[in-house]
Amino acid sequence: MKAIGIILAGGNNSRMQELSNKRAIAAMPIGGSYRSIDFALSNMSNSHVQTVAVLTQYSARSLNEHLSSSKWWDFGRKQGGLFVFNPTVTVDNSWWYRGTADAMYQNINFLKKRHEPYVIITSGDCIYKIDYNKVLDYHIAKKADITVVCKDMAPGEDVSRFGVVRMNEDAKIIEFEEKPMVSKSNTVSTGIYIVRRRQLIEMLERSAAEDRWDFVTDILIRYKNMKQIYGYKMKEYWSNIATVESYYQTNMDFLKPEVRKYFFQDEPKIYSKVDDLPPAKYNVGSDVRNSLIASGCIINSKVENSILFKKVFVGKNCVIKNSVILNDVYIGDNTHIENCIVESRDTLKANTYYCGDNGIKIVSENNERYVL
Amino acid sequence: MDVIRKEMIAMLLAGGQGSRLGVLTAKVAKPAVAFGGKYRIIDFPLSNCINSGIDTVGVLTQYQPLRLNTHIGIGIPWDLDRNSGGVTVLPPYEKSDNSEWYSGTANAIFQNMNYMEQYNPEYVLILSGDHIYKMDYEVMLDFHKENHADVTIATMPVPIEEASRFGIVIADENKKIMDFEEKPAQPRSNLASMGIYIFSWDTLKEALYAMKDQSGCDFGKHIIPYCHEGGKRLFAYEYNGYWKDVGTLGSYWEANMELIDLIPEFNLYEEYWKIYTKSDIIEPQYLSADSVVEKSIIGEGTEVYGEVHNSVVGAGVTIGKGAVVRDSIVMRGTTIGENTVIDKSIIAENCQIGAGVALGVGEEAPNKLNASIYSFGLVTIGEDSIVPDGVKVGKNTAISGATGKEDYPNGILESGEVIIKAGDSV
């Protein structure tokens, strides 16, 4: 592969509400057994990108723990490997990453030392599968300076949290608006870019000299009329999880057979850190309908239209409906949970009631757990 | 040959066929047979090793080793990928003189003298790859050291009325072994040997060389009696935890079923003493809107559209709409067609069971091929088998290979019958 990868995983977003108190968005659990960043990492690995840098900043503990070994994504190689770059104080820099471009600029030595001609930039908060080789072929064929992977959103969908693009008939991007209030197009940028490495270094250095730190507003939009920026449309599943609603909906999407087939059964596969948990156990009283259950769960009651992540314990006479229960949650007897996202490692006391009446309720209790 | 000296290394005997498991071990060695919806039998001794702090394990293979080799790889799942030591698969090999297969348990160890020598251990732990248990070998080693033993044999108390089925150890009040009895009619003790030994290296080496010309040299039959007669200090270490021999279809089925209990005696959900395995299927399992799953264990990536009661289902299995699985073991990758009813069956990996099939019907009848293997009322289906739509299969039956409608007279395989397609042997 003629490219190296950069995954921007430093972000936080107030629209994630309490869910991002604990961790960076890239570390959010997805689809029962995965973390959000597994998708970006597996795509890199499956496209034979051998060298990948993950740039982290916000609440990186959970993410770093997940990335503690590179072997799960097959990056433990002599050639290349997985690099995690946190902001660091040096002789000539004492800043945090002030933006996406600055995050890359502060690690510009990594970019300078490599020999691969191209760089694939992606974010850690999107759920998708893509073969970057195809995007790179397109990039080369178009003689583009920058290629932006785009996705047509369903008509009527709110695109105001995305970068919205308009292309001409040759797929050249002629308009790029970041998070517009009103927009004429429903084609959004997926946050996946391909740039020639030397070009990227030059643009990052010039922006830094001008005290500009954001890749989208300070580079993509500013250079729009000067450089050849092309859009590559992806048709397959793509979802950004950076709001509570989209996070919930993306998880629920895995209850659809076509989404499960696409991510779980069709090659190439998505990889994740292996947890060595026993298989799920269903005791008397379990009644599970249309739900995804991860390994290590023990279930004693009713679960419907829900996603149970790893190692969830559900007591007797509970009702769990339309909910997402994150890793290692203990749910006491006679508890009712509906339209909720239950934060990981939570302990819900017996005889409690949680229901999201207007939208999704985030349940985050800090009860003590007594373990026998 | 300077290698960091290892205090204790383990030699894991995994070359046996386990012929009493019938069609289940037609294509794989017994240690590679699936267990508990996720594991393979060898995962238990391997996990015990790493959990006991033993990081050097030689795995001796001989019978059908492919599955075992791919499963073990370089030992990553058990953290046995080490710069020094780690796991090494040891198949029989050609020598400049006297090339032979492993002819017995001790002979197999003897043929790997060079492997053991390079670690220059103080102690060697001998294990077999066909038991389900969690055991801290370090505690056994402490016992061995305290008693200044030359050989320590792990034993477990069994009910005295069953003692005549085991190799029995007779020990004094200090646990020093006085005598042995192999399947005695009138047992003098209820301590049964578990086939787990710790040898002081010099004792093992001396005994293996002394007995090297013994044909089919075996630990229980030759090496232990040799050490005993030679005046070595033999001790019986008493183990009181869960230990299950899964050597027969009946005990294999039972051990799986015991995992389903509300709080099983053998608890896989305990935080400490994890059992590790190679898991390449990691996605969650899906239970459809019409599914019913109760009193069961289900592996990763399995999709259930029918009913599962009282069963252990492996990873990547599909159970079709309207299908009912009861009191059965279904291993990974198997597909069960719509409206198929399965009772008390063991279905090995990657089988295709058609639609509208009924397994385990009718009255019991003794198996015609081998009544001692295929009994317990079970239907046993070997891996990669195909069972066509709509057939009925009785009890104490076995099926192996791609069967078609023509193999089932009047659409029925009567109780006690066997179908083994050409190319498969049992």
mmCIF file of C-alpha atoms in Angstrom, chain A residues 22-23 29 32 35 275 277 294-298 308-314 325-331 342-348 365 367 369 371, chain B residues 269 271:
data_model
loop_
_atom_site.group_PDB
_atom_site.id
_atom_site.type_symbol
_atom_site.label_atom_id
_atom_site.label_comp_id
_atom_site.label_asym_id
_atom_site.label_seq_id
_atom_site.Cartn_x
_atom_site.Cartn_y
_atom_site.Cartn_z
ATOM 1 C CA LYS A 22 -15.760 8.743 30.480
ATOM 2 C CA ARG A 23 -14.038 8.410 27.161
ATOM 3 C CA PRO A 29 -18.736 0.738 22.342
ATOM 4 C CA GLY A 32 -22.242 -5.325 21.033
ATOM 5 C CA ARG A 35 -15.359 0.055 19.805
ATOM 6 C CA ASP A 275 -11.701 -10.185 25.956
ATOM 7 C CA LEU A 277 -15.172 -13.967 28.163
ATOM 8 C CA ALA A 294 -22.409 -10.192 23.539
ATOM 9 C CA SER A 295 -20.230 -12.752 25.267
ATOM 10 C CA GLY A 296 -20.057 -12.996 29.041
ATOM 11 C CA CYS A 297 -23.700 -11.922 29.530
ATOM 12 C CA ILE A 298 -25.933 -13.775 31.987
ATOM 13 C CA LEU A 308 -26.402 -5.935 25.433
ATOM 14 C CA PHE A 309 -22.659 -5.399 25.340
ATOM 15 C CA LYS A 310 -20.134 -7.711 26.974
ATOM 16 C CA LYS A 311 -20.571 -9.096 30.451
ATOM 17 C CA VAL A 312 -23.971 -7.654 31.279
ATOM 18 C CA PHE A 313 -25.860 -9.356 34.093
ATOM 19 C CA VAL A 314 -29.663 -9.133 33.998
ATOM 20 C CA ILE A 325 -26.663 -1.599 27.786
ATOM 21 C CA LEU A 326 -22.913 -0.989 27.678
ATOM 22 C CA ASN A 327 -20.164 -3.285 28.963
ATOM 23 C CA ASP A 328 -20.143 -4.869 32.399
ATOM 24 C CA VAL A 329 -23.458 -3.528 33.700
ATOM 25 C CA TYR A 330 -25.169 -5.276 36.597
ATOM 26 C CA ILE A 331 -28.961 -5.007 36.610
ATOM 27 C CA VAL A 342 -26.942 2.480 30.342
ATOM 28 C CA GLU A 343 -23.375 3.600 30.912
ATOM 29 C CA SER A 344 -20.695 0.914 31.208
ATOM 30 C CA ARG A 345 -19.719 -0.638 34.537
ATOM 31 C CA ASP A 346 -22.928 0.664 36.071
ATOM 32 C CA THR A 347 -24.783 -1.116 38.841
ATOM 33 C CA LEU A 348 -28.564 -0.683 38.760
ATOM 34 C CA GLU A 365 -25.473 5.603 38.338
ATOM 35 C CA ASN A 367 -23.820 2.683 42.954
ATOM 36 C CA ARG A 369 -21.390 -3.141 43.552
ATOM 37 C CA VAL A 371 -19.397 -8.912 44.717
ATOM 38 C CA TYR B 269 -17.874 -16.918 34.787
ATOM 39 C CA GLU B 271 -13.207 -13.530 37.476
#
